[in-house]
mmCIF file of C-alpha atoms in Angstrom:
data_model
loop_
_atom_site.group_PDB
_atom_site.id
_atom_site.type_symbol
_atom_site.label_atom_id
_atom_site.label_comp_id
_atom_site.label_asym_id
_atom_site.label_seq_id
_atom_site.Cartn_x
_atom_site.Cartn_y
_atom_site.Cartn_z
ATOM 1 C CA MET A 1 70.816 97.649 12.067
ATOM 2 C CA LYS A 2 72.978 95.119 13.666
ATOM 3 C CA ASN A 3 75.109 97.995 15.353
ATOM 4 C CA LEU A 4 71.367 99.256 16.934
ATOM 5 C CA PHE A 5 70.752 95.624 17.815
ATOM 6 C CA ILE A 6 73.815 94.832 19.681
ATOM 7 C CA LEU A 7 73.087 97.981 21.535
ATOM 8 C CA ILE A 8 69.671 97.016 22.642
ATOM 9 C CA PHE A 9 70.724 93.893 23.317
ATOM 10 C CA ILE A 10 73.917 95.574 25.961
ATOM 11 C CA ILE A 11 71.001 98.705 27.467
ATOM 12 C CA ILE A 12 68.383 95.831 28.739
ATOM 13 C CA SER A 13 71.544 93.342 29.551
ATOM 14 C CA CYS A 14 72.869 96.557 31.754
ATOM 15 C CA ILE A 15 68.908 96.726 33.499
ATOM 16 C CA SER A 16 68.640 93.502 33.817
ATOM 17 C CA ILE A 17 71.744 93.322 35.699
ATOM 18 C CA THR A 18 70.791 97.164 37.697
ATOM 19 C CA ASN A 19 67.943 95.518 39.297
ATOM 20 C CA ALA A 20 69.561 92.485 40.302
ATOM 21 C CA THR A 21 72.093 94.228 41.928
ATOM 22 C CA THR A 22 69.697 96.465 43.824
ATOM 23 C CA SER A 23 67.134 93.716 44.844
ATOM 24 C CA ASN A 24 69.961 91.807 46.380
ATOM 25 C CA SER A 25 70.518 95.803 48.005
ATOM 26 C CA PHE A 26 66.953 95.287 49.368
ATOM 27 C CA ASN A 27 67.053 91.391 50.103
ATOM 28 C CA ASN A 28 69.915 92.011 51.791
ATOM 29 C CA SER A 29 68.855 94.795 53.762
ATOM 30 C CA ASP A 30 65.593 93.443 54.867
ATOM 31 C CA SER A 31 67.086 89.826 55.875
ATOM 32 C CA THR A 32 69.205 91.831 58.279
ATOM 33 C CA LYS A 33 66.627 94.263 59.969
ATOM 34 C CA TYR A 34 64.897 90.460 59.986
ATOM 35 C CA TYR A 35 67.966 88.982 61.899
ATOM 36 C CA LEU A 36 68.442 91.737 64.323
ATOM 37 C CA THR A 37 65.045 91.447 65.026
ATOM 38 C CA LYS A 38 64.791 88.152 66.214
ATOM 39 C CA ALA A 39 68.342 88.253 67.937
ATOM 40 C CA LYS A 40 66.785 91.272 69.721
ATOM 41 C CA GLU A 41 64.115 89.386 70.655
ATOM 42 C CA SER A 42 66.028 86.097 71.767
ATOM 43 C CA LYS A 43 68.052 88.602 73.489
ATOM 44 C CA GLU A 44 64.561 89.704 75.191
ATOM 45 C CA ALA A 45 63.924 86.150 76.397
ATOM 46 C CA ARG A 46 67.251 85.263 77.498
ATOM 47 C CA ARG A 47 67.486 82.502 74.679
ATOM 48 C CA VAL A 48 71.178 83.854 74.366
ATOM 49 C CA TRP A 49 72.565 81.163 72.495
ATOM 50 C CA GLU A 50 69.602 81.808 69.644
ATOM 51 C CA ALA A 51 70.059 85.515 70.002
ATOM 52 C CA GLU A 52 74.061 84.847 69.350
ATOM 53 C CA LYS A 53 73.169 83.056 66.446
ATOM 54 C CA TYR A 54 70.880 85.961 64.835
ATOM 55 C CA PHE A 55 73.279 88.354 65.522
ATOM 56 C CA LYS A 56 76.090 86.537 63.508
ATOM 57 C CA LYS A 57 73.588 85.992 60.174
ATOM 58 C CA ALA A 58 72.946 89.706 60.643
ATOM 59 C CA LEU A 59 76.141 90.664 59.602
ATOM 60 C CA GLU A 60 76.570 88.009 57.280
ATOM 61 C CA PHE A 61 74.012 89.704 55.755
ATOM 62 C CA ASP A 62 75.576 93.204 56.329
ATOM 63 C CA ASN A 63 79.014 92.918 57.733
ATOM 64 C CA GLU A 64 79.169 96.781 58.046
ATOM 65 C CA ASN A 65 75.859 97.374 59.959
ATOM 66 C CA GLU A 66 76.697 99.480 62.337
ATOM 67 C CA GLU A 67 73.293 98.729 64.675
ATOM 68 C CA VAL A 68 74.050 95.771 64.501
ATOM 69 C CA ARG A 69 77.698 95.669 65.806
ATOM 70 C CA ILE A 70 76.419 97.914 68.965
ATOM 71 C CA GLU A 71 73.263 95.180 69.397
ATOM 72 C CA PHE A 72 75.506 92.698 69.157
ATOM 73 C CA ALA A 73 78.874 94.248 71.276
ATOM 74 C CA SER A 74 75.321 94.286 74.242
ATOM 75 C CA TYR A 75 75.174 91.749 74.214
ATOM 76 C CA TYR A 76 78.173 90.491 74.587
ATOM 77 C CA GLU A 77 78.250 92.963 77.511
ATOM 78 C CA ASP A 78 75.300 91.261 79.172
ATOM 79 C CA GLN A 79 76.340 88.173 78.840
ATOM 80 C CA ARG A 80 79.973 89.500 80.417
ATOM 81 C CA LYS A 81 81.846 88.657 77.277
ATOM 82 C CA TYR A 82 83.971 91.497 77.370
ATOM 83 C CA ALA A 83 86.980 90.630 74.754
ATOM 84 C CA LEU A 84 83.919 89.390 72.701
ATOM 85 C CA ALA A 85 82.136 93.128 73.044
ATOM 86 C CA THR A 86 85.525 94.431 72.620
ATOM 87 C CA GLN A 87 86.149 93.338 69.015
ATOM 88 C CA GLN A 88 82.867 94.816 67.624
ATOM 89 C CA TYR A 89 83.354 98.416 69.367
ATOM 90 C CA ARG A 90 87.002 98.023 67.905
ATOM 91 C CA PHE A 91 85.329 97.612 64.565
ATOM 92 C CA ILE A 92 84.176 100.513 64.098
ATOM 93 C CA ILE A 93 86.402 102.609 65.164
ATOM 94 C CA GLN A 94 88.582 101.175 62.842
ATOM 95 C CA LYS A 95 85.768 103.005 60.473
ATOM 96 C CA ASN A 96 84.821 105.695 61.791
ATOM 97 C CA PRO A 97 88.128 106.541 65.500
ATOM 98 C CA THR A 98 86.045 109.107 67.106
ATOM 99 C CA HIS A 99 82.412 107.531 66.586
ATOM 100 C CA ARG A 100 80.022 109.179 69.421
ATOM 101 C CA LEU A 101 79.243 105.701 71.150
ATOM 102 C CA ALA A 102 81.840 102.817 70.069
ATOM 103 C CA LEU A 103 84.896 104.610 71.419
ATOM 104 C CA PRO A 104 83.672 105.588 75.098
ATOM 105 C CA LYS A 105 82.019 102.310 74.835
ATOM 106 C CA TYR A 106 85.369 100.407 73.851
ATOM 107 C CA ILE A 107 87.834 102.955 76.083
ATOM 108 C CA SER A 108 85.343 101.544 79.362
ATOM 109 C CA LEU A 109 85.804 98.054 77.765
ATOM 110 C CA SER A 110 90.006 97.850 77.585
ATOM 111 C CA PHE A 111 90.090 99.706 80.617
ATOM 112 C CA LEU A 112 87.903 96.334 81.954
ATOM 113 C CA GLN A 113 90.647 93.639 80.312
ATOM 114 C CA ARG A 114 93.813 96.238 81.818
ATOM 115 C CA ARG A 115 94.597 97.104 78.408
ATOM 116 C CA TRP A 116 96.368 100.325 79.797
ATOM 117 C CA THR A 117 97.834 101.579 76.386
ATOM 118 C CA GLU A 118 94.638 100.820 74.076
ATOM 119 C CA VAL A 119 92.834 102.853 77.145
ATOM 120 C CA ILE A 120 95.366 105.423 76.850
ATOM 121 C CA GLN A 121 95.498 106.585 73.253
ATOM 122 C CA HIS A 122 91.879 106.544 72.961
ATOM 123 C CA GLY A 123 91.034 108.317 75.845
ATOM 124 C CA GLU A 124 93.626 111.095 74.881
ATOM 125 C CA LEU A 125 91.034 110.898 71.020
ATOM 126 C CA ALA A 126 87.846 111.460 73.001
ATOM 127 C CA ILE A 127 89.179 113.657 75.175
ATOM 128 C CA ALA A 128 90.399 115.580 71.605
ATOM 129 C CA ASN A 129 87.986 115.735 70.030
ATOM 130 C CA LYS A 130 85.293 116.059 73.248
ATOM 131 C CA ILE A 131 84.156 113.716 73.404
ATOM 132 C CA PRO A 132 81.790 112.767 76.983
ATOM 133 C CA VAL A 133 83.441 109.507 78.644
ATOM 134 C CA GLU A 134 82.539 108.718 82.396
ATOM 135 C CA ASN A 135 85.157 108.849 84.344
ATOM 136 C CA ILE A 136 88.068 109.183 81.456
ATOM 137 C CA ASN A 137 90.899 110.946 84.087
ATOM 138 C CA PHE A 138 90.823 108.436 85.847
ATOM 139 C CA MET A 139 90.611 105.497 83.630
ATOM 140 C CA LEU A 140 93.390 107.734 82.152
ATOM 141 C CA GLY A 141 95.682 108.911 85.653
ATOM 142 C CA LYS A 142 95.218 104.836 86.692
ATOM 143 C CA SER A 143 96.787 104.146 83.094
ATOM 144 C CA TYR A 144 99.912 106.243 83.403
ATOM 145 C CA TYR A 145 100.014 104.834 86.714
ATOM 146 C CA GLU A 146 100.351 101.976 85.838
ATOM 147 C CA GLU A 147 102.653 102.577 82.409
ATOM 148 C CA GLU A 148 104.831 104.057 85.219
ATOM 149 C CA ASP A 149 104.244 107.384 83.995
ATOM 150 C CA TYR A 150 103.026 109.784 87.001
ATOM 151 C CA GLY A 151 103.447 112.553 85.796
ATOM 152 C CA LYS A 152 101.090 112.544 83.585
ATOM 153 C CA ALA A 153 98.518 109.804 86.088
ATOM 154 C CA ARG A 154 98.798 112.596 88.454
ATOM 155 C CA LYS A 155 97.637 114.749 86.417
ATOM 156 C CA TYR A 156 94.799 112.879 84.659
ATOM 157 C CA LEU A 157 93.950 111.562 88.366
ATOM 158 C CA THR A 158 94.391 115.166 89.601
ATOM 159 C CA THR A 159 91.891 116.580 87.254
ATOM 160 C CA GLN A 160 89.222 113.729 88.698
ATOM 161 C CA PHE A 161 89.397 114.077 92.182
ATOM 162 C CA SER A 162 88.606 117.563 91.342
ATOM 163 C CA LEU A 163 85.433 116.409 89.658
ATOM 164 C CA THR A 164 84.813 113.917 91.960
ATOM 165 C CA PRO A 165 86.422 114.432 95.106
ATOM 166 C CA LYS A 166 83.949 111.081 96.627
ATOM 167 C CA HIS A 167 85.608 109.333 94.289
ATOM 168 C CA LYS A 168 87.562 106.277 95.950
ATOM 169 C CA GLU A 169 89.518 104.647 93.571
ATOM 170 C CA THR A 170 90.614 107.909 92.445
ATOM 171 C CA VAL A 171 91.505 109.128 95.491
ATOM 172 C CA ILE A 172 93.017 106.110 96.516
ATOM 173 C CA ALA A 173 95.028 105.777 93.283
ATOM 174 C CA LEU A 174 96.059 109.457 93.273
ATOM 175 C CA GLY A 175 97.801 108.969 96.622
ATOM 176 C CA ARG A 176 100.015 105.362 95.057
ATOM 177 C CA VAL A 177 101.219 108.062 92.450
ATOM 178 C CA TYR A 178 102.248 110.123 95.249
ATOM 179 C CA ILE A 179 103.726 107.038 96.903
ATOM 180 C CA GLU A 180 105.547 105.700 94.490
ATOM 181 C CA MET A 181 107.138 110.154 93.897
ATOM 182 C CA SER A 182 107.319 110.340 97.668
ATOM 183 C CA MET A 183 105.207 111.951 98.507
ATOM 184 C CA TYR A 184 104.020 110.432 101.640
ATOM 185 C CA ASN A 185 102.377 113.210 103.043
ATOM 186 C CA ASP A 186 100.795 113.609 100.323
ATOM 187 C CA ALA A 187 99.623 110.518 100.030
ATOM 188 C CA ILE A 188 98.671 110.276 103.694
ATOM 189 C CA ASP A 189 96.869 113.543 102.821
ATOM 190 C CA MET A 190 95.107 111.928 100.544
ATOM 191 C CA TYR A 191 93.931 108.689 102.201
ATOM 192 C CA LYS A 192 92.549 110.560 104.750
ATOM 193 C CA ILE A 193 90.107 112.219 102.180
ATOM 194 C CA ALA A 194 89.136 108.446 101.373
ATOM 195 C CA ILE A 195 88.095 108.117 105.254
ATOM 196 C CA VAL A 196 85.874 111.012 105.657
ATOM 197 C CA ALA A 197 84.067 109.085 102.786
ATOM 198 C CA ASN A 198 84.602 105.804 103.871
ATOM 199 C CA PRO A 199 84.521 105.662 107.520
ATOM 200 C CA ASP A 200 84.673 101.573 108.374
ATOM 201 C CA ASP A 201 87.278 101.417 105.244
ATOM 202 C CA PHE A 202 89.909 99.588 107.425
ATOM 203 C CA GLU A 203 92.872 98.974 104.103
ATOM 204 C CA LEU A 204 93.124 102.523 103.750
ATOM 205 C CA MET A 205 93.358 102.489 107.724
ATOM 206 C CA TYR A 206 96.521 99.975 107.144
ATOM 207 C CA GLU A 207 97.976 102.321 104.334
ATOM 208 C CA ILE A 208 98.277 105.159 106.388
ATOM 209 C CA GLY A 209 99.992 103.493 109.030
ATOM 210 C CA LEU A 210 102.459 102.053 106.360
ATOM 211 C CA LEU A 211 103.075 105.742 104.873
ATOM 212 C CA TYR A 212 103.503 106.561 108.665
ATOM 213 C CA SER A 213 105.769 104.104 108.989
ATOM 214 C CA VAL A 214 107.921 104.628 106.170
ATOM 215 C CA GLN A 215 108.556 108.211 107.736
ATOM 216 C CA ASP A 216 109.446 106.799 111.059
ATOM 217 C CA ASN A 217 105.971 108.469 112.628
ATOM 218 C CA ASN A 218 105.881 105.183 114.355
ATOM 219 C CA ARG A 219 102.966 107.000 117.361
ATOM 220 C CA GLU A 220 100.918 107.740 114.056
ATOM 221 C CA ALA A 221 101.475 104.330 112.816
ATOM 222 C CA VAL A 222 100.197 102.313 115.314
ATOM 223 C CA LYS A 223 97.143 104.945 115.466
ATOM 224 C CA TYR A 224 96.093 103.618 112.175
ATOM 225 C CA PHE A 225 96.725 100.566 112.793
ATOM 226 C CA GLU A 226 94.953 99.775 115.721
ATOM 227 C CA LEU A 227 91.754 102.021 114.003
ATOM 228 C CA ALA A 228 92.746 99.143 110.953
ATOM 229 C CA ALA A 229 92.137 96.228 113.930
ATOM 230 C CA GLN A 230 88.832 98.124 115.356
ATOM 231 C CA LYS A 231 87.684 98.167 111.621
ATOM 232 C CA GLY A 232 87.954 94.301 111.682
ATOM 233 C CA ILE A 233 91.005 94.084 109.728
ATOM 234 C CA LYS A 234 92.484 90.423 108.918
ATOM 235 C CA GLN A 235 95.999 90.364 112.030
ATOM 236 C CA ASP A 236 97.354 88.083 109.789
ATOM 237 C CA ILE A 237 101.428 88.063 110.756
ATOM 238 C CA ALA A 238 102.244 90.869 108.020
ATOM 239 C CA PHE A 239 99.504 93.098 110.309
ATOM 240 C CA LEU A 240 101.302 91.971 113.413
ATOM 241 C CA GLN A 241 104.752 92.372 112.670
ATOM 242 C CA ASN A 242 104.361 95.919 110.968
ATOM 243 C CA LEU A 243 102.451 96.202 114.416
ATOM 244 C CA GLY A 244 104.925 94.970 116.575
ATOM 245 C CA MET A 245 107.473 96.620 114.794
ATOM 246 C CA ALA A 246 105.694 100.563 114.639
ATOM 247 C CA TYR A 247 105.031 99.684 119.308
ATOM 248 C CA LEU A 248 108.868 99.106 119.441
ATOM 249 C CA ALA A 249 110.112 102.712 118.100
ATOM 250 C CA PHE A 250 108.257 104.353 122.236
ATOM 251 C CA ASP A 251 106.658 100.746 124.101
ATOM 252 C CA ILE A 252 109.047 97.722 123.916
ATOM 253 C CA LYS A 253 107.122 95.809 126.347
ATOM 254 C CA LYS A 254 103.609 97.011 123.827
ATOM 255 C CA GLY A 255 105.689 95.413 120.820
ATOM 256 C CA VAL A 256 107.187 92.272 121.902
ATOM 257 C CA GLU A 257 103.879 91.253 122.950
ATOM 258 C CA VAL A 258 102.553 92.154 119.299
ATOM 259 C CA LEU A 259 105.779 89.973 117.857
ATOM 260 C CA ASN A 260 105.770 87.528 120.668
ATOM 261 C CA LYS A 261 102.187 85.728 118.394
ATOM 262 C CA VAL A 262 103.961 86.250 115.425
ATOM 263 C CA LEU A 263 106.685 83.656 117.038
ATOM 264 C CA GLU A 264 104.457 81.751 117.980
ATOM 265 C CA LYS A 265 103.468 81.285 114.424
ATOM 266 C CA LYS A 266 107.191 81.817 112.971
ATOM 267 C CA PRO A 267 109.157 80.737 115.631
ATOM 268 C CA GLY A 268 113.176 81.280 115.804
ATOM 269 C CA ASP A 269 112.647 83.908 113.254
ATOM 270 C CA VAL A 270 115.991 85.894 113.092
ATOM 271 C CA GLU A 271 114.291 89.547 111.594
ATOM 272 C CA ILE A 272 111.740 89.748 114.277
ATOM 273 C CA LEU A 273 114.369 88.483 116.929
ATOM 274 C CA THR A 274 116.920 90.574 115.685
ATOM 275 C CA GLN A 275 114.453 94.205 115.315
ATOM 276 C CA ILE A 276 113.278 93.103 119.130
ATOM 277 C CA ALA A 277 117.333 93.332 119.990
ATOM 278 C CA GLN A 278 117.533 95.758 118.612
ATOM 279 C CA ALA A 279 114.677 97.798 119.924
ATOM 280 C CA TYR A 280 116.327 96.792 123.495
ATOM 281 C CA TYR A 281 119.707 98.404 122.847
ATOM 282 C CA LYS A 282 117.916 101.794 121.907
ATOM 283 C CA ALA A 283 116.631 101.609 124.985
ATOM 284 C CA GLU A 284 119.571 101.196 127.063
ATOM 285 C CA GLN A 285 118.115 97.996 128.195
ATOM 286 C CA TYR A 286 121.678 96.235 127.210
ATOM 287 C CA GLY A 287 121.420 93.179 129.256
ATOM 288 C CA ILE A 288 118.551 91.921 127.797
ATOM 289 C CA ALA A 289 119.497 92.893 124.242
ATOM 290 C CA HIS A 290 122.720 90.932 124.799
ATOM 291 C CA ASP A 291 120.624 87.553 125.623
ATOM 292 C CA MET A 292 118.502 88.577 122.634
ATOM 293 C CA PHE A 293 121.600 88.795 120.205
ATOM 294 C CA PHE A 294 123.651 85.998 122.102
ATOM 295 C CA GLN A 295 120.191 84.164 121.007
ATOM 296 C CA ILE A 296 120.075 84.504 117.757
ATOM 297 C CA PHE A 297 123.625 83.366 117.279
ATOM 298 C CA GLU A 298 123.126 79.556 118.815
ATOM 299 C CA ASN A 299 120.304 79.311 116.937
ATOM 300 C CA ASP A 300 122.768 79.923 113.363
ATOM 301 C CA THR A 301 126.069 79.850 114.356
ATOM 302 C CA LYS A 302 126.840 82.059 110.953
ATOM 303 C CA ASN A 303 125.504 84.578 112.240
ATOM 304 C CA THR A 304 128.419 86.645 113.027
ATOM 305 C CA ARG A 305 126.465 90.158 113.499
ATOM 306 C CA ALA A 306 124.615 88.690 116.195
ATOM 307 C CA LEU A 307 127.716 87.554 118.513
ATOM 308 C CA TYR A 308 129.292 90.611 117.477
ATOM 309 C CA MET A 309 126.266 92.812 118.881
ATOM 310 C CA ALA A 310 125.743 90.683 122.072
ATOM 311 C CA GLY A 311 129.678 91.747 122.831
ATOM 312 C CA VAL A 312 128.381 95.258 122.580
ATOM 313 C CA ALA A 313 125.672 94.991 124.042
ATOM 314 C CA LEU A 314 127.841 93.573 127.580
ATOM 315 C CA ILE A 315 130.535 96.285 126.944
ATOM 316 C CA LYS A 316 127.923 98.963 127.168
ATOM 317 C CA LYS A 317 126.247 96.831 130.877
ATOM 318 C CA GLY A 318 129.950 97.974 131.519
ATOM 319 C CA ASP A 319 131.139 93.758 131.689
ATOM 320 C CA LYS A 320 133.760 94.946 128.950
ATOM 321 C CA LYS A 321 135.824 92.178 129.481
ATOM 322 C CA ARG A 322 133.795 89.522 128.159
ATOM 323 C CA GLY A 323 132.305 91.998 126.054
ATOM 324 C CA SER A 324 135.227 92.533 124.119
ATOM 325 C CA GLN A 325 135.795 88.838 123.745
ATOM 326 C CA LEU A 326 133.296 88.211 121.656
ATOM 327 C CA CYS A 327 133.846 90.877 119.410
ATOM 328 C CA ASP A 328 137.214 89.244 118.535
ATOM 329 C CA ARG A 329 135.579 86.161 118.516
ATOM 330 C CA ALA A 330 132.974 87.435 115.960
ATOM 331 C CA ILE A 331 135.939 89.778 114.068
ATOM 332 C CA ALA A 332 137.954 86.492 113.704
ATOM 333 C CA MET A 333 135.057 84.514 112.236
ATOM 334 C CA ASP A 334 134.088 87.641 110.072
ATOM 335 C CA PRO A 335 137.250 90.366 109.486
ATOM 336 C CA GLN A 336 135.138 92.339 108.181
ATOM 337 C CA LEU A 337 133.511 93.531 111.311
ATOM 338 C CA ALA A 338 136.712 95.282 112.290
ATOM 339 C CA LYS A 339 135.486 98.092 111.008
ATOM 340 C CA LEU A 340 132.094 98.698 113.030
ATOM 341 C CA ARG A 341 134.343 99.473 115.739
ATOM 342 C CA SER A 342 135.118 102.565 114.214
ATOM 343 C CA GLN A 343 131.466 103.551 113.904
ATOM 344 C CA LYS A 344 129.775 105.809 116.108
ATOM 345 C CA SER A 345 126.301 103.419 115.592
ATOM 346 C CA VAL A 346 126.533 100.329 114.808
ATOM 347 C CA LEU A 347 122.632 99.460 113.994
#
């Protein structure tokens, strides 16, 4: 009889505990829904601090609730608190790595925050599981580019380009990949495609000009530099210097005219003066070349190469005696210059 009473007591206790647990579970669920509703209402009313408070309260009652976390992440996105939004999506994909809503959001936000390794890891996962993510190939290609894996960057950006040929960022990124791979003509082709869709983009025109300069195609470089100028690019020192250097290769007068604008802001700049002197030398205007090289030396008497070139220019002009004297003087100051005498070109 005693055992029977004990058994009945245990059964009643279990029922009470079960009811209490069930009741508590329902209460938590109701509380979560209540605070989620309040959070949404506050969000719609733009009472942002209240909304955040209610989202946090909802999670206190049900920390695992995906709906709350997704809504909370969306709230943070609206507030441009991308790191906090990312945390909410990360919580979800840690439990469900292929969540069809949270995973694309996590990838996009990681890309926005330049977290390249996260984009690569989860972007590859999305592709493997056929989870659609807008511009995923661009984000992967750009991320691989930033991680200096140019082969994979090219693979994904080429795929993205085939899907969205007018997407400017893809075209530019693919062009930069080609530059890193020294495929300059391919890079130029990509930038020209981008210009067709963006005919006023002076930055692209300038990039093309720089690429032509790298290949010593200075006439084409000037063409695109001038187009960039017409479209409104800021003609700062770097721009004028690149334009002037390109002109020097085939139009010394114009090149000097442009570079003089740089010299107004950087008087006595040795690099620019040397480039101008070398241009005159290559154009066989040896008298002017001599004067400029000697001026460079006078401005800096440690620049023995400029003194040597002043002598060479005189020799080329026909004044071998004075030219040789200047060369000998330079070699006496810097014996290493003697090896230049045996070279066919001293430039």
